[in-house]
JSON list of C-alpha atoms in Angstrom, two decimals:
[
{"chain": "A", "resi": 29, "resn": "MET", "atom": "CA", "xyz": [-144.01, -25.31, 20.77]},
{"chain": "A", "resi": 30, "resn": "LEU", "atom": "CA", "xyz": [-141.85, -26.59, 18.20]},
{"chain": "A", "resi": 31, "resn": "TYR", "atom": "CA", "xyz": [-142.57, -27.60, 14.33]},
{"chain": "A", "resi": 32, "resn": "GLY", "atom": "CA", "xyz": [-146.32, -26.50, 14.83]},
{"chain": "A", "resi": 33, "resn": "ARG", "atom": "CA", "xyz": [-147.29, -28.47, 17.84]},
{"chain": "A", "resi": 34, "resn": "ASN", "atom": "CA", "xyz": [-146.83, -28.05, 20.88]},
{"chain": "A", "resi": 35, "resn": "VAL", "atom": "CA", "xyz": [-144.40, -30.57, 22.35]},
{"chain": "A", "resi": 36, "resn": "THR", "atom": "CA", "xyz": [-141.14, -29.81, 24.30]},
{"chain": "A", "resi": 37, "resn": "VAL", "atom": "CA", "xyz": [-137.81, -29.90, 22.51]},
{"chain": "A", "resi": 38, "resn": "THR", "atom": "CA", "xyz": [-136.80, -33.01, 23.48]},
{"chain": "A", "resi": 39, "resn": "GLU", "atom": "CA", "xyz": [-140.23, -34.97, 23.28]},
{"chain": "A", "resi": 40, "resn": "SER", "atom": "CA", "xyz": [-139.77, -33.99, 19.55]},
{"chain": "A", "resi": 41, "resn": "TYR", "atom": "CA", "xyz": [-136.14, -34.84, 19.35]},
{"chain": "A", "resi": 42, "resn": "ARG", "atom": "CA", "xyz": [-136.10, -38.03, 20.73]},
{"chain": "A", "resi": 43, "resn": "ARG", "atom": "CA", "xyz": [-139.41, -38.78, 18.42]},
{"chain": "A", "resi": 44, "resn": "VAL", "atom": "CA", "xyz": [-137.96, -37.80, 15.53]},
{"chain": "A", "resi": 45, "resn": "ALA", "atom": "CA", "xyz": [-134.71, -40.04, 16.49]},
{"chain": "A", "resi": 46, "resn": "GLY", "atom": "CA", "xyz": [-136.21, -42.67, 17.88]},
{"chain": "A", "resi": 47, "resn": "ASN", "atom": "CA", "xyz": [-138.19, -43.36, 14.28]},
{"chain": "A", "resi": 48, "resn": "ARG", "atom": "CA", "xyz": [-135.35, -43.44, 11.96]},
{"chain": "A", "resi": 49, "resn": "GLY", "atom": "CA", "xyz": [-134.56, -47.91, 12.52]},
{"chain": "A", "resi": 50, "resn": "GLU", "atom": "CA", "xyz": [-131.24, -47.00, 11.15]},
{"chain": "A", "resi": 51, "resn": "ARG", "atom": "CA", "xyz": [-127.96, -47.74, 13.36]},
{"chain": "A", "resi": 52, "resn": "ARG", "atom": "CA", "xyz": [-124.97, -45.20, 12.74]},
{"chain": "A", "resi": 53, "resn": "VAL", "atom": "CA", "xyz": [-122.18, -44.16, 14.16]},
{"chain": "A", "resi": 54, "resn": "MET", "atom": "CA", "xyz": [-121.40, -41.59, 17.33]},
{"chain": "A", "resi": 55, "resn": "ALA", "atom": "CA", "xyz": [-119.65, -38.93, 16.63]},
{"chain": "A", "resi": 56, "resn": "ARG", "atom": "CA", "xyz": [-117.27, -36.97, 19.26]},
{"chain": "A", "resi": 57, "resn": "GLY", "atom": "CA", "xyz": [-117.57, -33.31, 19.18]},
{"chain": "A", "resi": 58, "resn": "THR", "atom": "CA", "xyz": [-117.51, -30.11, 20.33]},
{"chain": "A", "resi": 59, "resn": "ILE", "atom": "CA", "xyz": [-120.80, -27.97, 21.34]},
{"chain": "A", "resi": 60, "resn": "ARG", "atom": "CA", "xyz": [-120.26, -23.94, 22.10]},
{"chain": "A", "resi": 61, "resn": "TYR", "atom": "CA", "xyz": [-122.48, -22.31, 24.11]},
{"chain": "A", "resi": 62, "resn": "TRP", "atom": "CA", "xyz": [-122.66, -18.84, 23.29]},
{"chain": "A", "resi": 63, "resn": "ALA", "atom": "CA", "xyz": [-124.85, -15.16, 25.43]},
{"chain": "A", "resi": 64, "resn": "ALA", "atom": "CA", "xyz": [-127.68, -16.39, 27.40]},
{"chain": "A", "resi": 65, "resn": "ALA", "atom": "CA", "xyz": [-127.15, -20.71, 26.23]},
{"chain": "A", "resi": 66, "resn": "LYS", "atom": "CA", "xyz": [-123.95, -20.36, 27.77]},
{"chain": "A", "resi": 67, "resn": "ASP", "atom": "CA", "xyz": [-125.75, -18.69, 31.00]},
{"chain": "A", "resi": 68, "resn": "ALA", "atom": "CA", "xyz": [-128.72, -21.14, 31.40]},
{"chain": "A", "resi": 69, "resn": "VAL", "atom": "CA", "xyz": [-126.02, -24.10, 31.13]},
{"chain": "A", "resi": 70, "resn": "GLY", "atom": "CA", "xyz": [-123.79, -23.50, 32.97]},
{"chain": "A", "resi": 71, "resn": "VAL", "atom": "CA", "xyz": [-120.17, -23.00, 30.73]},
{"chain": "A", "resi": 72, "resn": "PRO", "atom": "CA", "xyz": [-118.43, -22.29, 27.44]},
{"chain": "A", "resi": 73, "resn": "GLU", "atom": "CA", "xyz": [-118.34, -25.43, 26.37]},
{"chain": "A", "resi": 74, "resn": "GLU", "atom": "CA", "xyz": [-118.66, -29.15, 26.68]},
{"chain": "A", "resi": 75, "resn": "ALA", "atom": "CA", "xyz": [-117.95, -32.11, 25.02]},
{"chain": "A", "resi": 76, "resn": "PHE", "atom": "CA", "xyz": [-120.67, -34.63, 22.90]},
{"chain": "A", "resi": 77, "resn": "ASP", "atom": "CA", "xyz": [-121.53, -38.02, 21.74]},
{"chain": "A", "resi": 78, "resn": "ALA", "atom": "CA", "xyz": [-124.26, -38.10, 19.52]},
{"chain": "A", "resi": 79, "resn": "GLU", "atom": "CA", "xyz": [-125.30, -39.61, 16.35]},
{"chain": "A", "resi": 80, "resn": "THR", "atom": "CA", "xyz": [-127.62, -36.56, 14.82]},
{"chain": "A", "resi": 81, "resn": "LEU", "atom": "CA", "xyz": [-128.13, -32.48, 15.90]},
{"chain": "A", "resi": 82, "resn": "GLY", "atom": "CA", "xyz": [-131.49, -33.65, 17.40]},
{"chain": "A", "resi": 83, "resn": "ASP", "atom": "CA", "xyz": [-130.02, -35.98, 19.54]},
{"chain": "A", "resi": 84, "resn": "LEU", "atom": "CA", "xyz": [-126.70, -33.83, 21.15]},
{"chain": "A", "resi": 85, "resn": "LEU", "atom": "CA", "xyz": [-130.04, -31.21, 21.36]},
{"chain": "A", "resi": 86, "resn": "ALA", "atom": "CA", "xyz": [-132.03, -33.85, 23.56]},
{"chain": "A", "resi": 87, "resn": "GLN", "atom": "CA", "xyz": [-129.14, -34.55, 25.46]},
{"chain": "A", "resi": 88, "resn": "VAL", "atom": "CA", "xyz": [-128.96, -31.27, 26.05]},
{"chain": "A", "resi": 89, "resn": "SER", "atom": "CA", "xyz": [-131.99, -29.99, 26.64]},
{"chain": "A", "resi": 90, "resn": "ARG", "atom": "CA", "xyz": [-132.72, -32.04, 30.03]},
{"chain": "A", "resi": 91, "resn": "ASP", "atom": "CA", "xyz": [-132.95, -29.27, 31.67]},
{"chain": "A", "resi": 92, "resn": "PRO", "atom": "CA", "xyz": [-136.03, -27.33, 31.64]},
{"chain": "A", "resi": 93, "resn": "ALA", "atom": "CA", "xyz": [-134.20, -23.88, 31.79]},
{"chain": "A", "resi": 94, "resn": "VAL", "atom": "CA", "xyz": [-132.23, -24.95, 28.45]},
{"chain": "A", "resi": 95, "resn": "GLU", "atom": "CA", "xyz": [-134.53, -26.04, 27.19]},
{"chain": "A", "resi": 96, "resn": "ARG", "atom": "CA", "xyz": [-136.61, -23.01, 27.18]},
{"chain": "A", "resi": 97, "resn": "VAL", "atom": "CA", "xyz": [-133.22, -20.57, 25.22]},
{"chain": "A", "resi": 98, "resn": "LEU", "atom": "CA", "xyz": [-132.73, -23.88, 23.32]},
{"chain": "A", "resi": 99, "resn": "ARG", "atom": "CA", "xyz": [-136.17, -23.31, 21.80]},
{"chain": "A", "resi": 100, "resn": "ARG", "atom": "CA", "xyz": [-135.48, -19.68, 20.60]},
{"chain": "A", "resi": 101, "resn": "CYS", "atom": "CA", "xyz": [-131.42, -20.58, 19.54]},
{"chain": "A", "resi": 102, "resn": "SER", "atom": "CA", "xyz": [-130.06, -20.83, 15.64]},
{"chain": "A", "resi": 103, "resn": "PHE", "atom": "CA", "xyz": [-127.48, -23.63, 15.36]},
{"chain": "A", "resi": 104, "resn": "LEU", "atom": "CA", "xyz": [-124.56, -23.47, 13.20]},
{"chain": "A", "resi": 105, "resn": "VAL", "atom": "CA", "xyz": [-122.50, -27.72, 12.73]},
{"chain": "A", "resi": 106, "resn": "ASP", "atom": "CA", "xyz": [-119.16, -26.60, 11.37]},
{"chain": "A", "resi": 107, "resn": "GLY", "atom": "CA", "xyz": [-119.80, -23.40, 10.26]},
{"chain": "A", "resi": 108, "resn": "ALA", "atom": "CA", "xyz": [-122.96, -24.22, 8.45]},
{"chain": "A", "resi": 109, "resn": "PRO", "atom": "CA", "xyz": [-126.02, -23.08, 9.47]},
{"chain": "A", "resi": 110, "resn": "ALA", "atom": "CA", "xyz": [-128.69, -25.73, 10.55]},
{"chain": "A", "resi": 111, "resn": "GLY", "atom": "CA", "xyz": [-131.96, -23.42, 9.03]},
{"chain": "A", "resi": 112, "resn": "THR", "atom": "CA", "xyz": [-135.21, -24.58, 9.45]},
{"chain": "A", "resi": 113, "resn": "ARG", "atom": "CA", "xyz": [-134.09, -28.33, 8.49]},
{"chain": "A", "resi": 114, "resn": "ASP", "atom": "CA", "xyz": [-134.88, -30.80, 11.18]},
{"chain": "A", "resi": 115, "resn": "PRO", "atom": "CA", "xyz": [-132.22, -31.78, 13.64]},
{"chain": "A", "resi": 116, "resn": "ALA", "atom": "CA", "xyz": [-132.17, -35.29, 13.58]},
{"chain": "A", "resi": 117, "resn": "ALA", "atom": "CA", "xyz": [-131.73, -35.04, 9.65]},
{"chain": "A", "resi": 118, "resn": "ILE", "atom": "CA", "xyz": [-128.38, -33.53, 10.28]},
{"chain": "A", "resi": 119, "resn": "ASP", "atom": "CA", "xyz": [-125.76, -35.67, 10.86]},
{"chain": "A", "resi": 120, "resn": "LEU", "atom": "CA", "xyz": [-122.68, -34.62, 12.26]},
{"chain": "A", "resi": 121, "resn": "PRO", "atom": "CA", "xyz": [-119.44, -35.36, 11.79]},
{"chain": "A", "resi": 122, "resn": "GLU", "atom": "CA", "xyz": [-116.73, -36.78, 13.51]},
{"chain": "A", "resi": 123, "resn": "GLY", "atom": "CA", "xyz": [-114.95, -33.79, 15.05]},
{"chain": "A", "resi": 124, "resn": "ALA", "atom": "CA", "xyz": [-118.12, -31.57, 14.46]},
{"chain": "A", "resi": 125, "resn": "VAL", "atom": "CA", "xyz": [-118.08, -27.69, 15.94]},
{"chain": "A", "resi": 126, "resn": "VAL", "atom": "CA", "xyz": [-122.10, -26.55, 17.47]},
{"chain": "A", "resi": 127, "resn": "GLU", "atom": "CA", "xyz": [-122.22, -23.41, 18.34]},
{"chain": "A", "resi": 128, "resn": "VAL", "atom": "CA", "xyz": [-125.48, -22.84, 19.86]},
{"chain": "A", "resi": 129, "resn": "LEU", "atom": "CA", "xyz": [-126.21, -19.30, 18.95]},
{"chain": "A", "resi": 130, "resn": "PRO", "atom": "CA", "xyz": [-129.50, -16.79, 20.67]},
{"chain": "A", "resi": 131, "resn": "PRO", "atom": "CA", "xyz": [-130.99, -14.53, 19.49]},
{"chain": "A", "resi": 132, "resn": "PHE", "atom": "CA", "xyz": [-129.68, -10.53, 19.22]},
{"chain": "A", "resi": 133, "resn": "ALA", "atom": "CA", "xyz": [-129.70, -7.67, 19.29]},
{"chain": "A", "resi": 134, "resn": "GLY", "atom": "CA", "xyz": [-128.05, -5.29, 17.58]},
{"chain": "A", "resi": 135, "resn": "GLY", "atom": "CA", "xyz": [-128.49, -2.27, 15.50]}
]
């Protein structure tokens, strides 16, 4: 469940990203995966080309196992938390570093 609806991560990001109507330049950057996200994707980081965080997440969540992990993750874009904002509304600047942070247990 995402945004109060029973849709997948990929469906939601694609639907919102597809409704923008404007054309922007793709940003190139690096996405870094931590803990369970790194295990699901199989690499610690990779390069990306995407306009928004929503576009990027749609690209990397094509595998259902990765999508299940991403649903529980939080995201940092150049150190700033994405929080509860719509990922399709978060523009990625050129050279951005996106951190994928699964929930951590701690004490």
